[in-house]
Coordinates of C-alpha atoms in Angstrom, one line a residue:
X21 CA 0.0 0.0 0.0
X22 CA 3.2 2.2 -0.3
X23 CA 2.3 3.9 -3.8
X24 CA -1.2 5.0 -3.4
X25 CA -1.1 6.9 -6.6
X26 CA -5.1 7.7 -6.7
X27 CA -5.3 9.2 -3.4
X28 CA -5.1 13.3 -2.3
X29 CA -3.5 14.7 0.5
X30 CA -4.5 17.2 2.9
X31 CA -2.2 19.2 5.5
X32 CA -3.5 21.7 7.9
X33 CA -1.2 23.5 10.3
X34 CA -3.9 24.5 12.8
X35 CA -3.3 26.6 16.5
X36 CA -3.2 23.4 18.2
X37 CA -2.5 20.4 15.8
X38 CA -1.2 19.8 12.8
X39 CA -2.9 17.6 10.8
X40 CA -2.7 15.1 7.5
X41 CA -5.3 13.1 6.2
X42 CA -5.4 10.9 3.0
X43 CA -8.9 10.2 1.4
X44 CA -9.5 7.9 -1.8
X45 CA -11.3 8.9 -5.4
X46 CA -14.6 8.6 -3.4
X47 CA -13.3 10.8 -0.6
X48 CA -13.5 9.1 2.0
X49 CA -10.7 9.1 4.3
X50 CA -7.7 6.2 4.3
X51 CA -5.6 7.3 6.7
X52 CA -4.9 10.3 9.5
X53 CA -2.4 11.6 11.5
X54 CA -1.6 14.6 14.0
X55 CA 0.8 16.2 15.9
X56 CA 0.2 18.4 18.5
X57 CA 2.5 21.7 19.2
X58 CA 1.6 25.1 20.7
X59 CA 2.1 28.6 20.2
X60 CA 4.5 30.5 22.6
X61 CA 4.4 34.4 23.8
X62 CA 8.0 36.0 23.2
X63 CA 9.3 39.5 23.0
X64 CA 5.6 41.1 23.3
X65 CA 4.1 38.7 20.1
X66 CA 2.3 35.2 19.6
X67 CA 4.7 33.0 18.1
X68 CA 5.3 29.7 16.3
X69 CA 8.9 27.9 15.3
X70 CA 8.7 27.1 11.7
X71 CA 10.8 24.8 12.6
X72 CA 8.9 23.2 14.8
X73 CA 6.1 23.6 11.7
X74 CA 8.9 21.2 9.9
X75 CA 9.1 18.8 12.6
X76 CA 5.3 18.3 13.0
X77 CA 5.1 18.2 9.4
X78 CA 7.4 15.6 9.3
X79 CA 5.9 13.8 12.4
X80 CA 2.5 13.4 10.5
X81 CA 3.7 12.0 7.3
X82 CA 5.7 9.3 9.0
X83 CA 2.4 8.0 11.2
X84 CA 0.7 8.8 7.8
X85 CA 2.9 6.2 5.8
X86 CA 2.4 3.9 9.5
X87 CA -0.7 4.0 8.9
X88 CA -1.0 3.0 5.4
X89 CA 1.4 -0.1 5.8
X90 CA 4.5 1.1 4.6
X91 CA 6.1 4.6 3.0
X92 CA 4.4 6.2 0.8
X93 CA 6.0 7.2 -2.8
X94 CA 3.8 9.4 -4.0
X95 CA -0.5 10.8 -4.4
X96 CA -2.2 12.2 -7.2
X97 CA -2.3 15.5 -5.8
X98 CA -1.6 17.6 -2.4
X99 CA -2.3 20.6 -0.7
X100 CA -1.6 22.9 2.4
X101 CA -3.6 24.8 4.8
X102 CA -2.8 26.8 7.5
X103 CA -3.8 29.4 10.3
X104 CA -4.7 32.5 8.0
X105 CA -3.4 36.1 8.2
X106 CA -0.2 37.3 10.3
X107 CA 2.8 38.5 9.8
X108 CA 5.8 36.7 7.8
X109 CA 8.4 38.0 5.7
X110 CA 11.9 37.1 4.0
X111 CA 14.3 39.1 2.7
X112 CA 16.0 38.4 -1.0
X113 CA 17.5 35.2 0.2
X114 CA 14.3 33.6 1.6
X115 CA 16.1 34.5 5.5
X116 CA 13.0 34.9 7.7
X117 CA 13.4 38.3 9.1
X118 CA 11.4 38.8 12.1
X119 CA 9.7 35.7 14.0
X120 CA 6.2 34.4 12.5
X121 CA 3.8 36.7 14.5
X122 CA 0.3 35.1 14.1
X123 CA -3.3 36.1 14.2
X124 CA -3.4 36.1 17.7
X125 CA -1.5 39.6 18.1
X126 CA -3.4 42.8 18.6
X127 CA -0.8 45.1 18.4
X128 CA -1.4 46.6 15.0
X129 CA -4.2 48.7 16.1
X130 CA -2.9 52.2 15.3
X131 CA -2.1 50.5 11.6
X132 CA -5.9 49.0 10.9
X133 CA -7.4 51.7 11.8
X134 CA -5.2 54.2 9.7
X135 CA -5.8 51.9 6.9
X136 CA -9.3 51.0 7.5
X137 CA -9.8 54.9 6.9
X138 CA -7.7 54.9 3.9
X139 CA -9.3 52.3 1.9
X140 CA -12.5 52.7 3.1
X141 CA -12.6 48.9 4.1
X142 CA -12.6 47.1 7.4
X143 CA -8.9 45.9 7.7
X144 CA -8.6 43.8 11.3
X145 CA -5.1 44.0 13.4
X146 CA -4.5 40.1 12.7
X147 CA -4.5 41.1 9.1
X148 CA -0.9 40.7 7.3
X149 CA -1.1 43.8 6.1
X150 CA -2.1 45.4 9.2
X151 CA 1.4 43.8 10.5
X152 CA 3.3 45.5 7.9
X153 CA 2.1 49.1 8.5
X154 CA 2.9 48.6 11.9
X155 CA 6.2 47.6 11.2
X156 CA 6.4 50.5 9.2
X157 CA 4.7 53.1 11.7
X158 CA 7.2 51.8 14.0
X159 CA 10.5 52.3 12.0
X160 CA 11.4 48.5 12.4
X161 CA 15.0 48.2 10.4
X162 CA 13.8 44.9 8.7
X163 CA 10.7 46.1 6.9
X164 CA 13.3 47.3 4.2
X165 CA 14.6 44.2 3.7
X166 CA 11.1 42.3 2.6
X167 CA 11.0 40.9 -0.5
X168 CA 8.4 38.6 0.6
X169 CA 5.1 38.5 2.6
X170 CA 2.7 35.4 2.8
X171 CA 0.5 33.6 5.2
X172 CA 1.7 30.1 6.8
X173 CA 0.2 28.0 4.2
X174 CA 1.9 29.8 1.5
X175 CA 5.5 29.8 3.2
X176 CA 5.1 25.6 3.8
X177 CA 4.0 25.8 -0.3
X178 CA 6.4 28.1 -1.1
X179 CA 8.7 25.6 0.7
X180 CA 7.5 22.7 -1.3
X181 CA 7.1 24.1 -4.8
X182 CA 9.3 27.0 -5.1
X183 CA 5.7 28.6 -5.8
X184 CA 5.0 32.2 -4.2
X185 CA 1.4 31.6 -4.6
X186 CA -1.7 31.6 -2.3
X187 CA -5.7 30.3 -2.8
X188 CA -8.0 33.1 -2.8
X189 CA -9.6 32.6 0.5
X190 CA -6.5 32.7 1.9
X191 CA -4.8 35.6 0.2
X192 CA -8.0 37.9 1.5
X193 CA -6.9 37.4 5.1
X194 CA -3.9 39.1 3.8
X195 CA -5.2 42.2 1.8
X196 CA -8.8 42.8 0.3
X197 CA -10.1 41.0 -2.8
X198 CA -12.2 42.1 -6.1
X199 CA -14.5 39.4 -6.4
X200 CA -14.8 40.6 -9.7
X201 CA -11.3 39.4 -10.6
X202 CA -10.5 37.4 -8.3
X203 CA -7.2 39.2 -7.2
X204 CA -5.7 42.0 -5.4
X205 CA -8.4 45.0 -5.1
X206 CA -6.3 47.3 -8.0
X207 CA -7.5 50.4 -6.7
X208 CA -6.0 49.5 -2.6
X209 CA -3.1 49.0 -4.0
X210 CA -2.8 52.0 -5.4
X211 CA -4.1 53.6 -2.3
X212 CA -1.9 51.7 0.0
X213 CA 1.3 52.7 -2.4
X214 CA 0.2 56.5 -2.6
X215 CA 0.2 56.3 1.1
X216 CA 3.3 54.2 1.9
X217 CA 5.5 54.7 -1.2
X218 CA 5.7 50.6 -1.1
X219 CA 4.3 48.7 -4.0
X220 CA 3.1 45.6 -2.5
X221 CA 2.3 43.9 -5.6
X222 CA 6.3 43.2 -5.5
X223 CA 5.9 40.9 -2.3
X224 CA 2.5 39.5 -2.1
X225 CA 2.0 36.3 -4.0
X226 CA 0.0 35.6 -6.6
X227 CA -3.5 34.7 -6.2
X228 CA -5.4 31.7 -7.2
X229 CA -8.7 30.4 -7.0
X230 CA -9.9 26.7 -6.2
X231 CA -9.4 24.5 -9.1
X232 CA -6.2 25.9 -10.8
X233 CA -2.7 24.2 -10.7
X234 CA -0.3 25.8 -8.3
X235 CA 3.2 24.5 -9.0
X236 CA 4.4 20.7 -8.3
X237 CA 6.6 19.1 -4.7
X238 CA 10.1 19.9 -5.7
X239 CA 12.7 17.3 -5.0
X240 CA 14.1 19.9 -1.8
X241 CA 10.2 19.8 -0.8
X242 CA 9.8 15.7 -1.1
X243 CA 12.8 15.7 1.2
X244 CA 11.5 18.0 3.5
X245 CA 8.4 16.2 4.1
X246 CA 10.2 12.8 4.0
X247 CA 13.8 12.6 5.2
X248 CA 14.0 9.1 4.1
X249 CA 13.5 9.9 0.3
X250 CA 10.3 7.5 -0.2
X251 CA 8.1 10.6 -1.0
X252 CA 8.8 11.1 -4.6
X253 CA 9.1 14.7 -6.6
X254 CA 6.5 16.1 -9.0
X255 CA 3.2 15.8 -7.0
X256 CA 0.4 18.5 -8.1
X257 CA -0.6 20.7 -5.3
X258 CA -3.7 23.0 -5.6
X259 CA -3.7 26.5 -4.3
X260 CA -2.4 26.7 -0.4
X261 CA -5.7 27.9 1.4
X262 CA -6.5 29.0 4.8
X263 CA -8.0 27.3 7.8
X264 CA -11.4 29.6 7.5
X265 CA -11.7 28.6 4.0
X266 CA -10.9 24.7 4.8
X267 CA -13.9 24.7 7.0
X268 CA -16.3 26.1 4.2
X269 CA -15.3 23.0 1.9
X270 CA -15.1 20.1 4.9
X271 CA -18.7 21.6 5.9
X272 CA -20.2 22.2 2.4
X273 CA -20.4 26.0 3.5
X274 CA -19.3 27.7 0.2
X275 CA -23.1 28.3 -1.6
X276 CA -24.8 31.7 -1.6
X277 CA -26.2 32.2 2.2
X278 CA -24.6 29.6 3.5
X279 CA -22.7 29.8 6.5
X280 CA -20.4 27.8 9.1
X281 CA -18.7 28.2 12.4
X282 CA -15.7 26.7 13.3
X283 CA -14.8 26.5 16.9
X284 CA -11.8 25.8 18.7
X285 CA -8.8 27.6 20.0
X286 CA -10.8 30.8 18.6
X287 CA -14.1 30.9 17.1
X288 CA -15.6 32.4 13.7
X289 CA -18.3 32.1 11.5
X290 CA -18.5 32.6 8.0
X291 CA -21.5 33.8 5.7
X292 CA -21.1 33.6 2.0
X293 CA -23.0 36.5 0.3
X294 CA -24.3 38.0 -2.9
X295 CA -21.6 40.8 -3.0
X296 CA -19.2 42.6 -0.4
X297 CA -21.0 45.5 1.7
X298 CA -20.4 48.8 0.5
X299 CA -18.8 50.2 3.6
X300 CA -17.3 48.8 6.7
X301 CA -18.7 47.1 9.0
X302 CA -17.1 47.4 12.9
X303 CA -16.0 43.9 13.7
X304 CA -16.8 42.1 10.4
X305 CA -13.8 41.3 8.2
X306 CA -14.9 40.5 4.3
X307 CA -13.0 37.4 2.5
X308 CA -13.3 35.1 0.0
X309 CA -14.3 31.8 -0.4
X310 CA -11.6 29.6 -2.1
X311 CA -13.8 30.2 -5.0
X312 CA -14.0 33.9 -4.5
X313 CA -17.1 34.0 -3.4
X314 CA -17.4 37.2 -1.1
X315 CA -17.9 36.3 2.7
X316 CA -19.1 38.4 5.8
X317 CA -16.3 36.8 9.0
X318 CA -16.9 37.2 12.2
X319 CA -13.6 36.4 14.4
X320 CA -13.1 35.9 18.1
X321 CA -9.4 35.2 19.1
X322 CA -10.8 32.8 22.3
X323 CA -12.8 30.2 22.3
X324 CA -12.0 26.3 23.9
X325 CA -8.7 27.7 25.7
X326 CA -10.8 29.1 29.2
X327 CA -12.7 25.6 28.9
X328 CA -9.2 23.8 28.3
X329 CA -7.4 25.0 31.1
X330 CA -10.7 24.6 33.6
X331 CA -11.1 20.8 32.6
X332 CA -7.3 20.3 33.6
X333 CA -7.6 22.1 37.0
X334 CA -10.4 19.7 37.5
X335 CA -8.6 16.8 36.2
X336 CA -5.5 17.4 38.6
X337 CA -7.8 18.2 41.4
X338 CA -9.5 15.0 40.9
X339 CA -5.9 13.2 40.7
X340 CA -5.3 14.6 44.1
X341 CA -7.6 12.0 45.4
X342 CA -6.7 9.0 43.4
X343 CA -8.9 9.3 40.5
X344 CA -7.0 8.4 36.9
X345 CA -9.8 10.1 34.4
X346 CA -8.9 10.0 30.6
X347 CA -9.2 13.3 29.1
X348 CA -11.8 12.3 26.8
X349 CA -13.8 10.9 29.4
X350 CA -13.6 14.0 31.3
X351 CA -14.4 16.4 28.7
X352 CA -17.8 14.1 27.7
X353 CA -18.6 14.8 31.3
X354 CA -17.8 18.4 31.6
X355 CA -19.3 19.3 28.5
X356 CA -23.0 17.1 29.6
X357 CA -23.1 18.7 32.9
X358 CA -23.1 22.0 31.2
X359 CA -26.3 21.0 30.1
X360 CA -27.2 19.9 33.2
X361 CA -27.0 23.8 34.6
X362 CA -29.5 26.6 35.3
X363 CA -30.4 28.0 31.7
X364 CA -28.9 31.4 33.0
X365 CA -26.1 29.6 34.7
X366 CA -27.3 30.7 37.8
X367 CA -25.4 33.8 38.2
X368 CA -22.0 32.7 37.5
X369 CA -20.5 34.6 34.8
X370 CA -16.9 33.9 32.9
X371 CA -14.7 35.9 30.4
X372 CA -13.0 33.2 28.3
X373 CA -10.2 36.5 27.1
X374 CA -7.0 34.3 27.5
X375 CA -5.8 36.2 24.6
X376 CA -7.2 39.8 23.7
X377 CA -9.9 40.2 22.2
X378 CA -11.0 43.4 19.3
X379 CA -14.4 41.8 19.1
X380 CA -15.5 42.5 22.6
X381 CA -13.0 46.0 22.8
X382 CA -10.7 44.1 25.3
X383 CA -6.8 44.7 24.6
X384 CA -5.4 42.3 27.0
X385 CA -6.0 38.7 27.8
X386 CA -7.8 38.4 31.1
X387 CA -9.8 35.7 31.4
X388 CA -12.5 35.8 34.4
X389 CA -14.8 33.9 36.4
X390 CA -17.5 36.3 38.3
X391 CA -20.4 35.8 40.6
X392 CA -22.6 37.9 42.8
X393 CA -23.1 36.6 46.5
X394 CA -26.1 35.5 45.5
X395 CA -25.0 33.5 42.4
X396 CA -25.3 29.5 42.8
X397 CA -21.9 28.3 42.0
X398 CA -22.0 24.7 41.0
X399 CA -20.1 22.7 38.6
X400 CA -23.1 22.6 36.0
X401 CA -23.6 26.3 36.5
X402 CA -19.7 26.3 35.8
X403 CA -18.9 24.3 32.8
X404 CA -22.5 26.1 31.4
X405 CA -21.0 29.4 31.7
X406 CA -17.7 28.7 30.1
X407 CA -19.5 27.2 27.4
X408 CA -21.7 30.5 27.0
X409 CA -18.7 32.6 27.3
X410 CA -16.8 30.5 24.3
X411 CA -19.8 31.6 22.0
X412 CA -20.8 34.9 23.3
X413 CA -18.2 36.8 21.6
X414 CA -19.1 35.6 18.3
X415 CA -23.0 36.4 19.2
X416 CA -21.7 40.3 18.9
X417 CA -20.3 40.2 15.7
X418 CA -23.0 38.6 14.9
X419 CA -25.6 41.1 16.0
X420 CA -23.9 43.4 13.7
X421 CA -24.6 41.3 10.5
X422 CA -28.2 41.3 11.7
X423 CA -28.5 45.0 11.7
X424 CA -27.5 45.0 8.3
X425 CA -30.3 42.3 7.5
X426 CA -27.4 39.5 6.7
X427 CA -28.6 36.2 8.5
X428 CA -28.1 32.4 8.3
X429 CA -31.3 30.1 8.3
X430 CA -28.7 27.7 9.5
X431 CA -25.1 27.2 10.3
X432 CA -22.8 24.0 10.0
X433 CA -20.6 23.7 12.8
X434 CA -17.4 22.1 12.9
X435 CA -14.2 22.0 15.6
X436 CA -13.2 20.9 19.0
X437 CA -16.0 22.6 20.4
X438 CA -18.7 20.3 19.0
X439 CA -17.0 17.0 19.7
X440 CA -17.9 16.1 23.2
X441 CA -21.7 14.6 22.4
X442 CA -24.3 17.8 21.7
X443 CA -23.4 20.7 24.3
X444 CA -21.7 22.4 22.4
X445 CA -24.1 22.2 19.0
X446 CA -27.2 22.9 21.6
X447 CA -25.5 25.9 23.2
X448 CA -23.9 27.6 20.0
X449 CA -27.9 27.2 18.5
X450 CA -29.3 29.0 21.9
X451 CA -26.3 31.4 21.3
X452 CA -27.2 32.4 18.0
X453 CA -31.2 31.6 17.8
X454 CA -30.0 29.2 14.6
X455 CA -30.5 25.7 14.2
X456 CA -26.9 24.4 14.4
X457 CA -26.1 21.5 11.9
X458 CA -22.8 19.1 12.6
X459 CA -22.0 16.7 9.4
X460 CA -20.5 13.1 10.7
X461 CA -18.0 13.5 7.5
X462 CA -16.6 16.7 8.5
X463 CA -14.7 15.3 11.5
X464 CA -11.5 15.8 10.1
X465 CA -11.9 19.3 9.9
X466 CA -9.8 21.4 7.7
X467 CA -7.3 19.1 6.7
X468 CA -9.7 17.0 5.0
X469 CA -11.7 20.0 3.7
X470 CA -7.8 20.5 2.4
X471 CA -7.8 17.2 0.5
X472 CA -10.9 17.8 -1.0
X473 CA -9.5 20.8 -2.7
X474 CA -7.4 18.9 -4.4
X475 CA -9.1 15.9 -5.4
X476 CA -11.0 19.3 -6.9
X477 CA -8.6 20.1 -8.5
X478 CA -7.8 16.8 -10.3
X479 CA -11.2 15.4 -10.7
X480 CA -13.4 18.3 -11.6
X481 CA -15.6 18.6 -15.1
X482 CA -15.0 21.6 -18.0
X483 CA -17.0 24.3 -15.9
X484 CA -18.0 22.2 -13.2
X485 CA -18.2 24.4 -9.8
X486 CA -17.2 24.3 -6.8
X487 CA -19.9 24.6 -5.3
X488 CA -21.2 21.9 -7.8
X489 CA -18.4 19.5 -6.8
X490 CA -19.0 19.2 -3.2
X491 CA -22.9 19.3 -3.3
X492 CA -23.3 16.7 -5.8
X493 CA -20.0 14.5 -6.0
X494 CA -19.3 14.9 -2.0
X495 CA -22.0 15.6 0.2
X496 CA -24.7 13.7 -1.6
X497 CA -26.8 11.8 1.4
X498 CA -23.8 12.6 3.7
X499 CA -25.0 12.2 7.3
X500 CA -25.7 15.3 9.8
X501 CA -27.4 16.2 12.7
X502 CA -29.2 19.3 13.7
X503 CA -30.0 21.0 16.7
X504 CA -32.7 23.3 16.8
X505 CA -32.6 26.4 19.7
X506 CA -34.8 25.4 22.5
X507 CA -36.8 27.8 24.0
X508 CA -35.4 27.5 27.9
X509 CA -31.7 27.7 26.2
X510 CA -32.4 30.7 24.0
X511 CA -34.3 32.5 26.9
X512 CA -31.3 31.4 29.4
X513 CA -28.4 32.8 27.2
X514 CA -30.3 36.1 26.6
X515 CA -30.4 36.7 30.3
X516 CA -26.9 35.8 30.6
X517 CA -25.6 37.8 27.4
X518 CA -27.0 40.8 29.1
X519 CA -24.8 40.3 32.1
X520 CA -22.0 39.7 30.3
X521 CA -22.5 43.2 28.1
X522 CA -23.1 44.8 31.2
X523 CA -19.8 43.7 32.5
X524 CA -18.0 44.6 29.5
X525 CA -18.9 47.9 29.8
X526 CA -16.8 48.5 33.2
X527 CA -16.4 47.1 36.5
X528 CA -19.5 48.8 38.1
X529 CA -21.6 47.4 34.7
X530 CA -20.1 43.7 35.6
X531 CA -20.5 43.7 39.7
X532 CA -24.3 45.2 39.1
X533 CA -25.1 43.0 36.5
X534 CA -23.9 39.8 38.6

């Protein structure tokens, strides 16, 4: 089983994991691997070792080639995914020049909001090239040195191609997009270099949509995938994408009012629409689909890390008196006694902000567990509360599409958050007042949606769609579930979301409130 020459592989290189997964003609999935790794805070910014990118990289294909029985030589086609936006740049040489500084920074505020005003378009701080006015504002010595600036999926593809290129989705977590063309809005960049006097059309890469070729594994990539020199040269590779756009494809989210959220180490939802608002909206970044389909995104930076760090407290605490729990176990636990609490948990309140967070106007991670004296502080109260707190950020940014009449009938939800039986589905649905849809093929998450794109890319029909693909050729009869809002929930959470407004507004707001 060493060849597997009809087979795709995906690669995603999420906050948490890093993931490959090969899936067959019919797409259905041969073989997975992981490896876990975790981002570290040094010198003020959020930080990864690409490096340590490599090693995990390397990691998965071996348990990968375990899996299938021996090493594998080659697949019909590959591609990479990644945590989108950030900051990385290389001078002439391909020498990184600063450390990777990832999505999770907030500290190019000054830059998006001089360049929101500029071009007239809501540009976030994770943005890249929110990173790069900073770096200019603040006269950093290396910003004259770039001669390249891409996301993490397009460095691993650059990496493994030679290919400065980037899928479409991804690219517009980078700078904004003209659906129309599918490429780098002509008139921003214009803007941007009247501004700046830098013409960033000389370090972005070049944009592609879903569906075209994007270069083919050099023999220096094969090797740096596969030390052993199994892995053979000239693989296709589809455009690299980003993790937002992965989760459209793995959850059939990339149709005209569609929508999905992905949940995890931070939280978003996506909601594909007819065309790109005409002004911008506070909180609401516009992308593409890997299509280029416009798409309204709502980001929070936290989401499963509060809930993370609570379940190990109570696993060690648990330890202290004997008791061995697997952390599976404990998580199906926590996560059912969540619905086991009050509707309004009771009183308790909690601020999941382990990392700051724009969305909700806070600049710092803090994260928070309040109660009044008269609050009823139980472990079902608890876990229910942390779960609220994971989803209420994205319930503001979602309030915002609403006042511009942009809704979802109905969300597919994929991600950590959902995997611990239905708490998390029935919650996010209260949350949002949406029926909340998770499909039993989109467990691999973004890596698989990865490998779809390019068994899309191989096996696609003259003209046929993406959108077409996956409805008809991938999701046909696939199996779901969906959990409709229930009254008690929705009515809970709205008396909860008010406290946790109020205490977002100050101190006096939050101790009233509780």
């Amino acid at each position: 089983m060493g060849k597997l020459d009809n087979t795709f592989l995906g690669i995603e290189l999420g906050s948490t994991r890093i993931k490959a997964v090969l899936i067959d003609e019919g797409h259905g999935v041969i073989a997975s691997a992981s490896h876990t790794w975790e981002n570290s805070f040094e010198n003020g910014y959020w930080t990864y070792s690409l490096e340590e990118a490599w090693e995990g990289l390397r990691a998965c294909f071996r348990a990968l080639s375990d899996s299938c029985g021996g090493p594998i030589t080659t697949v019909k086609a590959m591609g990479v995914s990644a945590m989108m936006h950030g900051y990385l740049v290389f001078g002439s040489a391909g020498k990184q020049l600063v450390p990777f500084r990832t999505w999770r920074n907030t500290t190019a505020g000054q830059a998006a909001e001089e360049l929101t005003e500029l071009l007239g378009f809501g540009i976030p701080r994770r943005w890249s090239i929110a990173h790069l006015r900073q770096a200019m504002l603040d006269n950093e010595a290396h910003v004259k040195e770039i001669a390249y600036m891409t996301t993490l999926a397009g460095y691993v593809h650059w990496r493994l191609t030679g290919e400065k290129v980037l899928g479409v989705g991804d690219a517009s977590g980078m700078f904004p997009i003209d659906s129309e063309i599918n490429d780098y809005h002509e008139g921003m960049l214009k803007q941007f270099k009247s501004h700046t006097q830098r013409d960033l059309r000389k370090i972005l890469p070049a944009v592609r949509v879903a569906g075209e070729p994007a270069g083919r594994l050099s023999p220096e990539g094969a090797l740096l995938l596969d030390p052993t020199g199994h892995l053979k040269p000239g693989i296709p590779l589809c455009p690299p994408e980003g993790d937002a756009g992965t989760g459209m494809v793995a959850t059939n989210a990339v149709t005209l009012r569609s929508g999905n959220v992905s949940a995890g180490t931070s939280i978003f939802a996506m909601a594909v629409l007819e065309s790109a608002p005409a002004r911008a909206l506070p909180g609401i970044d516009i992308v593409t689909t890997p299509a280029g389909r416009p798409v309204a995104m709502v980001h929070c930076n936290n989401c499963t890390s509060d809930i993370d760090a609570w379940a190990h407290f109570i696993g060690e605490a648990l330890g202290r008196f004997g008791a061995q729990v697997s952390l599976s176990d404990l998580y199906d636990s926590l996560y059912a006694a969540a619905l086991e609490g009050e509707p309004d948990c009771g009183g308790v309140l909690s601020y999941n902000f382990v990392a700051a967070e724009p969305a909700a106007g806070v600049a710092k991670g803090c994260p928070l567990l309040c109660r009044g004296p008269g609050a009823r502080l139980t472990p079902e109260n608890l876990m229910r509360s942390l779960l609220f707190s994971a989803v209420a950020g994205l319930r503001l940014g979602m309030d915002v599409l609403a006042r511009e009449g942009i809704g979802l009938e109905r969300v597919t939800g994929h991600g950590g958050f959902f995997k611990s039986g239905t708490a998390g589905q029935r919650l996010l649905a209260a949350a949002l007042d949406t029926p909340v849809t998770v499909m039993a093929c989109a467990g691999e998450g973004g890596s698989w949606g990865m490998a779809l794109l390019a068994a899309y890319m191989e096996q696609k029909k003259a003209g046929e769609p993406l959108e077409g693909y996956l409805a008809d050729r991938v999701f046909a009869g696939a199996a779901d579930s969906c959990v409709a809002p229930c009254d008690e929930d929705r009515q809970g959470f709205a008396r909860y979301f008010e406290r946790y407004k109020a205490g977002l507004a100050g101190v006096d707001g939050l101790a009233g409130a509780a």
